[in-house]
Coordinates of C-alpha atoms in Angstrom, one line a residue:
X1 CA 97.6 115.3 104.3
X2 CA 94.2 114.4 106.2
X3 CA 94.1 113.5 110.1
X4 CA 91.3 113.1 112.7
X5 CA 93.0 112.4 116.0
X6 CA 90.8 115.1 117.4
X7 CA 87.8 114.8 115.1
X8 CA 84.3 113.8 116.4
X9 CA 81.0 112.2 114.7
X10 CA 78.1 114.3 115.4
X11 CA 75.3 112.7 113.0
X12 CA 74.9 109.7 111.0
X13 CA 72.1 108.9 108.9
X14 CA 71.6 105.3 106.9
X15 CA 69.5 104.4 103.9
X16 CA 69.9 102.0 101.1
X17 CA 70.0 102.2 97.6
X18 CA 69.3 99.7 94.8
X19 CA 69.6 99.4 91.0
X20 CA 66.9 100.2 89.3
X21 CA 67.8 99.1 86.2
X22 CA 67.4 95.7 87.8
X23 CA 64.3 96.8 89.4
X24 CA 65.7 97.0 92.7
X25 CA 64.8 100.1 95.0
X26 CA 65.8 102.4 97.9
X27 CA 65.1 102.6 101.3
X28 CA 65.2 105.6 103.4
X29 CA 65.8 105.5 107.1
X30 CA 63.0 108.0 109.2
X31 CA 65.6 109.4 111.6
X32 CA 69.5 109.9 112.2
X33 CA 71.2 106.7 113.9
X34 CA 71.5 107.4 117.5
X35 CA 75.2 106.3 118.6
X36 CA 75.4 105.6 122.4
X37 CA 78.3 102.4 121.9
X38 CA 81.6 104.6 122.4
X39 CA 83.1 101.5 120.9
X40 CA 80.9 101.7 117.8
X41 CA 81.8 105.1 117.6
X42 CA 85.3 104.6 117.4
X43 CA 84.8 101.7 114.9
X44 CA 82.4 103.9 112.8
X45 CA 84.9 106.6 112.7
X46 CA 87.7 104.4 111.4
X47 CA 85.9 102.6 108.9
X48 CA 84.7 106.3 107.4
X49 CA 88.1 108.2 107.9
X50 CA 91.2 105.9 108.2
X51 CA 91.1 105.2 104.4
X52 CA 91.7 108.8 103.4
X53 CA 94.8 109.0 105.4
X54 CA 96.9 108.5 102.3
X55 CA 94.6 110.3 99.7
X56 CA 95.9 113.3 98.5
X57 CA 94.4 114.4 95.5
X58 CA 91.8 117.3 96.3
X59 CA 88.9 118.1 94.3
X60 CA 86.1 120.4 93.9
X61 CA 82.4 120.3 92.8
X62 CA 81.9 121.6 89.3
X63 CA 78.7 121.9 86.9
X64 CA 79.0 121.7 83.3
X65 CA 76.8 125.0 83.2
X66 CA 79.5 126.8 85.6
X67 CA 76.8 126.8 88.4
X68 CA 77.6 125.3 91.2
X69 CA 74.1 125.2 92.8
X70 CA 73.1 122.9 89.9
X71 CA 75.2 120.5 91.4
X72 CA 73.0 118.4 93.5
X73 CA 75.7 117.0 96.3
X74 CA 77.1 120.5 96.5
X75 CA 73.8 121.9 97.1
X76 CA 72.7 119.8 99.8
X77 CA 75.8 119.6 101.6
X78 CA 76.0 123.5 101.5
X79 CA 72.3 123.4 103.1
X80 CA 73.7 120.8 105.4
X81 CA 76.8 123.6 106.6
X82 CA 74.3 126.4 107.0
X83 CA 71.6 124.7 108.5
X84 CA 72.2 121.2 110.3
X85 CA 68.5 121.1 111.2
X86 CA 68.3 119.9 107.7
X87 CA 70.8 117.0 107.8
X88 CA 68.8 113.9 107.8
X89 CA 66.1 115.5 105.3
X90 CA 69.1 116.4 103.1
X91 CA 70.8 112.8 104.0
X92 CA 67.4 111.3 102.1
X93 CA 67.5 113.4 99.2
X94 CA 71.3 112.4 98.3
X95 CA 70.1 108.8 98.9
X96 CA 67.5 109.4 96.3
X97 CA 69.9 111.3 93.8
X98 CA 72.3 108.9 94.0
X99 CA 69.3 105.8 93.0
X100 CA 68.9 108.2 89.9
X101 CA 72.2 108.6 88.8
X102 CA 73.0 104.7 89.2
X103 CA 72.4 103.9 85.4
X104 CA 74.8 101.1 84.5
X105 CA 73.4 97.2 85.2
X106 CA 76.7 96.5 87.0
X107 CA 76.2 99.1 89.8
X108 CA 75.9 97.0 93.0
X109 CA 73.2 98.0 95.5
X110 CA 74.4 98.7 99.3
X111 CA 73.8 101.2 102.2
X112 CA 74.5 105.0 101.7
X113 CA 75.8 106.7 104.9
X114 CA 75.8 110.6 105.2
X115 CA 77.9 111.5 108.2
X116 CA 78.6 115.1 110.1
X117 CA 82.1 115.5 111.5
X118 CA 84.0 117.9 113.2
X119 CA 87.6 118.8 113.7
X120 CA 89.0 116.6 110.7
X121 CA 92.3 118.4 109.4
X122 CA 93.1 118.9 106.1
X123 CA 96.6 120.8 104.9
X124 CA 96.7 121.8 108.5
X125 CA 93.3 123.0 109.0
X126 CA 90.7 121.6 111.2
X127 CA 87.1 121.7 109.7
X128 CA 83.4 120.6 109.9
X129 CA 82.9 117.8 107.3
X130 CA 79.9 116.2 105.8
X131 CA 81.2 112.5 104.6
X132 CA 79.4 110.4 102.1
X133 CA 79.7 106.6 101.9
X134 CA 78.7 103.4 100.4
X135 CA 79.1 99.9 101.4
X136 CA 78.6 97.3 98.4
X137 CA 80.9 94.3 99.6
X138 CA 79.5 92.3 102.2
X139 CA 81.8 89.3 104.1
X140 CA 80.8 86.4 106.2
X141 CA 82.5 86.4 109.7
X142 CA 83.4 83.7 112.0
X143 CA 83.4 84.3 116.0
X144 CA 85.0 81.8 118.8
X145 CA 84.0 82.5 122.4
X146 CA 84.4 80.0 125.2
X147 CA 81.9 77.9 126.4
X148 CA 82.0 75.7 129.5
X149 CA 85.6 74.3 129.4
X150 CA 86.2 74.7 125.9
X151 CA 85.0 77.0 122.7
X152 CA 82.1 77.2 120.3
X153 CA 81.9 79.3 117.2
X154 CA 79.2 81.1 115.5
X155 CA 79.3 83.1 112.3
X156 CA 77.4 86.3 110.9
X157 CA 76.9 86.6 106.9
X158 CA 76.3 89.6 104.6
X159 CA 78.6 91.7 107.6
X160 CA 80.6 94.8 106.3
X161 CA 84.6 95.1 107.1
X162 CA 85.8 98.5 108.4
X163 CA 88.5 97.9 106.4
X164 CA 86.9 97.6 103.3
X165 CA 84.8 100.9 102.4
X166 CA 83.9 100.8 98.8
X167 CA 83.0 104.5 98.4
X168 CA 83.6 107.6 99.9
X169 CA 84.0 111.5 99.9
X170 CA 84.6 113.7 102.4
X171 CA 83.4 117.7 101.9
X172 CA 85.1 120.0 103.9
X173 CA 83.7 123.3 104.9
X174 CA 85.8 125.7 103.2
X175 CA 86.1 127.5 99.9
X176 CA 82.5 127.0 99.4
X177 CA 82.4 129.4 96.5
X178 CA 85.2 127.7 94.5
X179 CA 83.2 124.1 95.1
X180 CA 84.5 123.2 98.5
X181 CA 87.8 120.8 99.6
X182 CA 86.7 117.6 98.5
X183 CA 88.5 114.0 98.9
X184 CA 87.1 111.2 97.3
X185 CA 87.8 107.4 97.4
X186 CA 86.3 104.5 95.0
X187 CA 87.8 101.2 95.3
X188 CA 86.3 100.1 91.9
X189 CA 88.6 99.7 89.1
X190 CA 88.8 102.9 86.6
X191 CA 88.5 100.9 83.8
X192 CA 85.2 99.2 85.2
X193 CA 82.4 101.6 83.3
X194 CA 80.2 101.1 86.7
X195 CA 82.9 103.0 88.5
X196 CA 82.4 106.2 86.8
X197 CA 78.9 107.4 88.1
X198 CA 80.6 107.6 92.1
X199 CA 82.8 110.6 91.0
X200 CA 81.7 111.9 87.6
X201 CA 77.6 111.1 88.1
X202 CA 77.0 111.3 91.6
X203 CA 79.5 114.0 92.7
X204 CA 80.7 115.7 89.5
X205 CA 84.1 116.6 90.9
X206 CA 87.3 118.2 89.0
X207 CA 90.7 118.1 90.4
X208 CA 92.3 121.0 92.5
X209 CA 94.8 122.5 90.1
X210 CA 97.8 122.6 93.0
X211 CA 101.1 121.5 93.0
X212 CA 100.3 117.6 93.9
X213 CA 97.8 117.8 90.8
X214 CA 100.9 119.7 88.8
X215 CA 103.4 117.4 89.6
X216 CA 101.1 114.2 89.1
X217 CA 100.2 115.8 85.8
X218 CA 103.4 116.3 84.3
X219 CA 105.2 112.7 85.4
X220 CA 102.3 111.2 83.5
X221 CA 102.4 113.0 80.7
X222 CA 106.0 112.8 80.3
X223 CA 105.5 108.7 81.0
X224 CA 103.1 108.7 78.0
X225 CA 105.2 110.9 75.9
X226 CA 108.2 108.4 76.3
X227 CA 106.7 105.3 76.7
X228 CA 103.9 106.1 73.3
X229 CA 104.6 109.0 71.7
X230 CA 108.2 108.5 70.5
X231 CA 107.7 105.2 68.9
X232 CA 105.9 107.1 66.6
X233 CA 108.4 109.8 66.1
X234 CA 111.6 108.2 66.2
X235 CA 113.4 104.6 66.5
X236 CA 114.2 104.4 70.1
X237 CA 115.2 101.4 72.4
X238 CA 113.8 100.3 75.3
X239 CA 117.2 100.9 77.2
X240 CA 116.8 104.5 75.9
X241 CA 112.9 104.8 77.0
X242 CA 114.2 103.7 80.7
X243 CA 116.9 105.8 80.8
X244 CA 114.6 109.0 79.7
X245 CA 112.6 107.9 82.4
X246 CA 115.1 107.5 84.9
X247 CA 116.4 111.0 84.4
X248 CA 113.0 112.5 84.5
X249 CA 112.5 110.9 88.0
X250 CA 116.0 111.9 89.1
X251 CA 115.0 115.5 88.5
X252 CA 112.0 115.4 90.1
X253 CA 113.3 113.9 93.4
X254 CA 116.2 116.4 93.3
X255 CA 114.4 119.8 92.6
X256 CA 112.1 121.8 94.0
X257 CA 110.5 123.6 91.6
X258 CA 109.9 122.6 88.0
X259 CA 111.0 124.5 85.2
X260 CA 109.7 123.2 81.6
X261 CA 112.9 124.4 80.0
X262 CA 115.4 123.3 82.4
X263 CA 113.7 120.2 82.3
X264 CA 113.9 120.0 78.6
X265 CA 117.7 120.9 78.4
X266 CA 118.7 118.4 81.5
X267 CA 116.5 115.4 80.8
X268 CA 115.5 115.3 76.6
X269 CA 118.6 116.9 75.7
X270 CA 117.7 117.8 72.5
X271 CA 115.9 120.8 70.7
X272 CA 113.6 118.3 68.9
X273 CA 112.6 115.8 71.4
X274 CA 111.9 119.1 73.8
X275 CA 109.7 120.6 71.3
X276 CA 107.6 117.1 70.6
X277 CA 107.4 116.8 74.6
X278 CA 105.9 120.8 74.7
X279 CA 103.6 120.0 71.8
X280 CA 102.5 116.6 73.6
X281 CA 101.7 118.5 76.9
X282 CA 100.3 121.4 75.0
X283 CA 97.7 118.5 73.5
X284 CA 97.1 117.0 76.8
X285 CA 96.0 120.4 78.1
X286 CA 93.6 120.7 75.2
X287 CA 91.8 117.5 75.5
X288 CA 91.4 117.2 79.3
X289 CA 91.0 120.8 79.8
X290 CA 93.7 120.6 82.7
X291 CA 96.3 123.4 82.3
X292 CA 99.6 122.4 83.6
X293 CA 102.2 125.7 84.6
X294 CA 105.6 125.7 83.0
X295 CA 106.9 126.5 86.5
X296 CA 105.6 125.1 89.9
X297 CA 106.4 123.7 92.8
X298 CA 107.2 120.1 93.2
X299 CA 105.1 117.8 95.6
X300 CA 107.0 115.2 96.9
X301 CA 103.8 112.8 98.0
X302 CA 103.1 112.9 93.7
X303 CA 106.6 112.2 92.9
X304 CA 106.5 109.1 95.2
X305 CA 103.2 108.2 93.7
X306 CA 104.6 108.2 90.3
X307 CA 107.7 106.4 91.0
X308 CA 105.8 103.2 91.7
X309 CA 104.5 103.6 87.9
X310 CA 107.9 103.8 86.4
X311 CA 109.2 101.0 85.1
X312 CA 113.2 100.6 84.7
X313 CA 112.8 97.1 83.7
X314 CA 114.2 95.5 80.5
X315 CA 111.9 92.2 79.8
X316 CA 113.8 89.9 77.5
X317 CA 111.7 86.6 76.4
X318 CA 110.8 84.9 79.4
X319 CA 114.4 84.3 80.3
X320 CA 115.8 87.5 81.8
X321 CA 114.9 90.8 83.3
X322 CA 117.5 93.5 83.3
X323 CA 117.1 96.6 86.0
X324 CA 118.4 99.8 84.1
X325 CA 118.9 102.3 87.2
X326 CA 121.8 104.5 86.0
X327 CA 124.3 105.1 83.4
X328 CA 122.9 103.6 80.0
X329 CA 126.3 103.8 78.7
X330 CA 127.0 100.6 80.3
X331 CA 124.5 98.4 78.5
X332 CA 125.1 98.0 74.4
X333 CA 122.4 96.0 72.4
X334 CA 123.8 94.0 68.9
X335 CA 122.7 91.2 67.0
X336 CA 124.3 88.0 66.8
X337 CA 124.2 86.3 63.2
X338 CA 125.3 82.9 63.9
X339 CA 122.3 82.8 66.5
X340 CA 119.8 84.8 64.9
X341 CA 119.2 86.7 67.9
X342 CA 119.6 89.8 69.7
X343 CA 121.8 90.5 72.8
X344 CA 122.8 92.8 75.2
X345 CA 126.1 93.6 76.8
X346 CA 126.2 94.8 79.8
X347 CA 129.5 96.6 81.7
X348 CA 130.1 96.6 85.5
X349 CA 133.0 97.2 88.1
X350 CA 131.7 94.5 90.8
X351 CA 129.6 91.5 91.1
X352 CA 127.4 91.9 94.4

């Protein structure tokens, strides 16, 4: 979705932000970085932009009061797009704001980079971009170099790997009134409380409600419906659950558009189950304030992403795994009284 083969880095400011709960401070640079080394410039482009090549979700800025100007990052990015002379001053304000919202003891200190790019492409359109990045992880690197008749070694501590961007976002200068197009990256685990501050506290983003998001949400909601909700309402075997998941994935891989009535009839197959899924979907929409249309175009990239999370494996104690890819009628579950154990009977035509 994002490419940068014609992009260029026009400005870059670097600051340092600490964790005020640990009595660390921030340090602001006085001027933007002057990059004269072409190799360094290319390495920075790779470090900042390459991690976004496989990012599909597009977000927008928002504010709980529905006033975008109260979103600090939106405000400063908007100023930069409108008056590039304010770039460094606004980068300093972004560093101070990040310091203020980092209210968790596990948030790591690090360098904050604010960059201005030209001709970064998203969804077929080349645009100017404000990039905000943070490096938190440092590594030690060994360097081998020739010396006289052999080699010698040196090392550098607390260095940054260009293949490990910790946090970042790209703000595209388009759809300003709707909160811009924004893509975001955070390597911290979503279950980590300290990870919330980047996307939710600092950037304040909500996902754009497009076909990718609709596809991703329906597949995620349906997976939770099958694996969690059905257990509370019905007695259903794991093999039947896997069959329901396989049928849904088959539907999304073969169809170009999603229709909830067609999906219910072809995948779930009974009126009570269809109604239960519709209610489960409605509850999700209300709880997360994320409406999902009953009809939309299916995004292939979202299907591929969710396919990795859909499990088709029956795990039997620690002895066997059964992979179910097709007709569930070819597997039967039973109970052996003599051995006091459950069993599965599997039918097949050829052994491969």
